[in-house]
Amino acid sequence: MKEALMEGRRIWAGLLGLLLAGPALAVFKCTGGDGRVTYTDVPCAADCRGQALDGAPPLSPREEAAAHRRGERLLEDARALDARRNAEAAERQRRWEAEKQAELVQSREQIREDAEHSTVVYPAPSYARRWPPPRPVQPKPKPVQKERSARMNAYPFR
């Protein structure tokens, strides 16, 4: 949470630095033919007298107060944005934890219900096993042919 706050401050400090770096760019003071003075970031027109300035023209007290108010408003907005993001992150975390807790409770209830309605006390083994074990099958014997007596063609006692 502190890291997010520090990161937000770094971002806003960078943006504020960019806003303040704008006047550090080249500024030209242009005096028109009627004597009006204009400050611009582009070179003066041909009919105006121009002079390049190193820094921005000084701010009036009213402009300085307005810039200070804008800076304070930006910091307040950044703090409000950080607070809102932190609150949203905390809410998301709370919801996620509540969902996980609800899933855990639901799974425990489902296990309890399954245990109450189940007739199986022990789970089945993970390997295939048959009881009683199968008996080996003996191959059928080949029929044995009876010996036939040879015909006695030449039987002596006829």
Short mmCIF file of C-alpha atoms in Angstrom, two decimals:
data_model
loop_
_atom_site.label_atom_id
_atom_site.label_comp_id
_atom_site.label_asym_id
_atom_site.label_seq_id
_atom_site.Cartn_x
_atom_site.Cartn_y
_atom_site.Cartn_z
CA MET A 1 0.00 0.00 0.00
CA LYS A 2 2.88 2.33 0.83
CA GLU A 3 4.52 1.42 -2.45
CA ALA A 4 1.41 2.41 -4.42
CA LEU A 5 1.23 5.70 -2.53
CA MET A 6 4.89 6.41 -3.22
CA GLU A 7 4.42 5.53 -6.89
CA GLY A 8 1.48 7.93 -7.14
CA ARG A 9 3.53 10.68 -5.53
CA ARG A 10 6.38 10.06 -7.97
CA ILE A 11 3.99 10.33 -10.92
CA TRP A 12 2.50 13.57 -9.68
CA ALA A 13 5.93 15.00 -8.87
CA GLY A 14 7.02 14.19 -12.43
CA LEU A 15 3.95 15.85 -13.89
CA LEU A 16 4.47 18.91 -11.71
CA GLY A 17 8.10 19.02 -12.86
CA LEU A 18 6.98 18.95 -16.49
CA LEU A 19 4.54 21.78 -15.85
CA LEU A 20 7.24 23.84 -14.22
CA ALA A 21 9.75 22.98 -16.96
CA GLY A 22 7.51 24.64 -19.59
CA PRO A 23 8.61 28.18 -18.75
CA ALA A 24 12.24 27.08 -18.96
CA LEU A 25 11.85 26.85 -22.73
CA ALA A 26 12.85 29.80 -24.89
CA VAL A 27 10.67 32.85 -24.27
CA PHE A 28 10.57 35.86 -26.56
CA LYS A 29 9.53 39.37 -25.50
CA CYS A 30 7.88 41.08 -28.46
CA THR A 31 7.14 44.81 -28.48
CA GLY A 32 4.62 45.82 -31.10
CA GLY A 33 4.45 49.13 -33.02
CA ASP A 34 1.81 50.43 -30.58
CA GLY A 35 4.06 49.67 -27.58
CA ARG A 36 2.24 46.58 -26.35
CA VAL A 37 4.48 43.87 -24.88
CA THR A 38 3.74 40.23 -25.61
CA TYR A 39 5.58 37.16 -24.34
CA THR A 40 5.59 34.14 -26.65
CA ASP A 41 7.50 30.89 -27.25
CA VAL A 42 7.90 31.55 -31.00
CA PRO A 43 10.10 34.24 -32.53
CA CYS A 44 8.51 37.67 -32.99
CA ALA A 45 6.87 38.76 -36.23
CA ALA A 46 8.78 40.99 -38.68
CA ASP A 47 6.93 44.19 -37.66
CA CYS A 48 7.75 43.70 -33.92
CA ARG A 49 10.89 44.26 -31.98
CA GLY A 50 11.95 41.00 -30.28
CA GLN A 51 14.27 39.95 -27.56
CA ALA A 52 15.01 36.38 -26.34
CA LEU A 53 14.71 35.97 -22.57
CA ASP A 54 16.43 33.39 -20.42
CA GLY A 55 13.55 32.90 -18.01
CA ALA A 56 9.80 33.41 -17.89
CA PRO A 57 8.41 36.83 -17.12
CA PRO A 58 7.79 37.34 -13.43
CA LEU A 59 4.36 36.35 -12.22
CA SER A 60 2.03 38.80 -10.62
CA PRO A 61 0.92 37.97 -7.06
CA ARG A 62 -2.53 37.06 -8.41
CA GLU A 63 -1.07 34.66 -11.02
CA GLU A 64 1.26 33.17 -8.41
CA ALA A 65 -1.66 32.53 -6.02
CA ALA A 66 -3.70 30.95 -8.83
CA ALA A 67 -0.78 28.66 -9.74
CA HIS A 68 -0.37 27.70 -6.08
CA ARG A 69 -4.11 26.87 -5.84
CA ARG A 70 -3.88 24.76 -9.00
CA GLY A 71 -0.91 22.89 -7.56
CA GLU A 72 -2.72 22.26 -4.27
CA ARG A 73 -5.80 21.08 -6.18
CA LEU A 74 -3.65 18.68 -8.22
CA LEU A 75 -2.12 17.25 -5.05
CA GLU A 76 -5.55 16.84 -3.46
CA ASP A 77 -6.81 15.11 -6.60
CA ALA A 78 -3.80 12.80 -6.56
CA ARG A 79 -4.36 11.94 -2.90
CA ALA A 80 -8.07 11.30 -3.55
CA LEU A 81 -7.20 9.10 -6.53
CA ASP A 82 -4.70 7.12 -4.47
CA ALA A 83 -7.22 6.70 -1.65
CA ARG A 84 -9.91 5.54 -4.09
CA ARG A 85 -7.56 3.05 -5.78
CA ASN A 86 -6.43 1.69 -2.42
CA ALA A 87 -10.05 1.34 -1.28
CA GLU A 88 -10.98 -0.45 -4.52
CA ALA A 89 -7.99 -2.79 -4.18
CA ALA A 90 -8.94 -3.56 -0.57
CA GLU A 91 -12.54 -4.23 -1.63
CA ARG A 92 -11.39 -6.57 -4.44
CA GLN A 93 -9.15 -8.42 -1.98
CA ARG A 94 -12.01 -8.72 0.53
CA ARG A 95 -14.38 -10.07 -2.16
CA TRP A 96 -11.79 -12.57 -3.36
CA GLU A 97 -11.17 -13.83 0.17
CA ALA A 98 -14.94 -14.08 0.81
CA GLU A 99 -15.40 -16.09 -2.41
CA LYS A 100 -12.58 -18.46 -1.47
CA GLN A 101 -14.04 -18.90 2.01
CA ALA A 102 -17.49 -19.60 0.53
CA GLU A 103 -16.01 -22.17 -1.87
CA LEU A 104 -14.21 -23.86 1.02
CA VAL A 105 -17.40 -24.01 3.12
CA GLN A 106 -19.38 -25.32 0.15
CA SER A 107 -16.83 -28.04 -0.61
CA ARG A 108 -16.82 -29.12 3.05
CA GLU A 109 -20.62 -29.30 3.07
CA GLN A 110 -20.59 -31.31 -0.15
CA ILE A 111 -18.10 -33.76 1.34
CA ARG A 112 -20.22 -34.06 4.48
CA GLU A 113 -23.40 -34.68 2.43
CA ASP A 114 -21.64 -37.26 0.28
CA ALA A 115 -20.41 -39.03 3.40
CA GLU A 116 -23.93 -39.14 4.90
CA HIS A 117 -25.56 -40.56 1.75
CA SER A 118 -22.79 -42.88 0.74
CA THR A 119 -22.78 -46.62 1.43
CA VAL A 120 -19.14 -47.03 0.54
CA VAL A 121 -17.00 -46.71 3.61
CA TYR A 122 -13.61 -47.16 2.01
CA PRO A 123 -12.62 -46.03 -1.42
CA ALA A 124 -12.00 -48.64 -4.07
CA PRO A 125 -8.37 -49.53 -4.64
CA SER A 126 -6.68 -47.72 -7.44
CA TYR A 127 -5.46 -50.88 -9.14
CA ALA A 128 -7.62 -53.47 -10.88
CA ARG A 129 -8.07 -56.54 -8.72
CA ARG A 130 -10.51 -59.40 -8.94
CA TRP A 131 -11.62 -61.60 -6.11
CA PRO A 132 -11.60 -64.50 -6.16
CA PRO A 133 -8.70 -64.64 -8.54
CA PRO A 134 -9.48 -66.30 -11.84
CA ARG A 135 -8.55 -69.95 -12.18
CA PRO A 136 -6.34 -70.89 -15.01
CA VAL A 137 -8.17 -72.64 -17.80
CA GLN A 138 -6.71 -76.01 -18.73
CA PRO A 139 -6.59 -76.75 -22.41
CA LYS A 140 -8.94 -79.48 -23.53
CA PRO A 141 -7.14 -82.76 -24.10
CA LYS A 142 -7.08 -83.98 -27.64
CA PRO A 143 -9.19 -87.05 -28.08
CA VAL A 144 -7.13 -90.17 -28.15
CA GLN A 145 -8.10 -92.59 -30.85
CA LYS A 146 -8.58 -96.15 -29.75
CA GLU A 147 -6.38 -98.68 -31.33
CA ARG A 148 -8.22 -100.85 -33.70
CA SER A 149 -7.34 -104.38 -34.00
CA ALA A 150 -6.01 -105.24 -37.33
CA ARG A 151 -8.26 -107.36 -39.52
CA MET A 152 -7.23 -110.83 -39.67
CA ASN A 153 -7.67 -111.85 -43.18
CA ALA A 154 -5.61 -114.82 -42.81
CA TYR A 155 -6.95 -116.14 -39.62
CA PRO A 156 -5.71 -119.64 -39.22
CA PHE A 157 -8.76 -121.04 -37.50
CA ARG A 158 -11.40 -120.46 -39.80
#
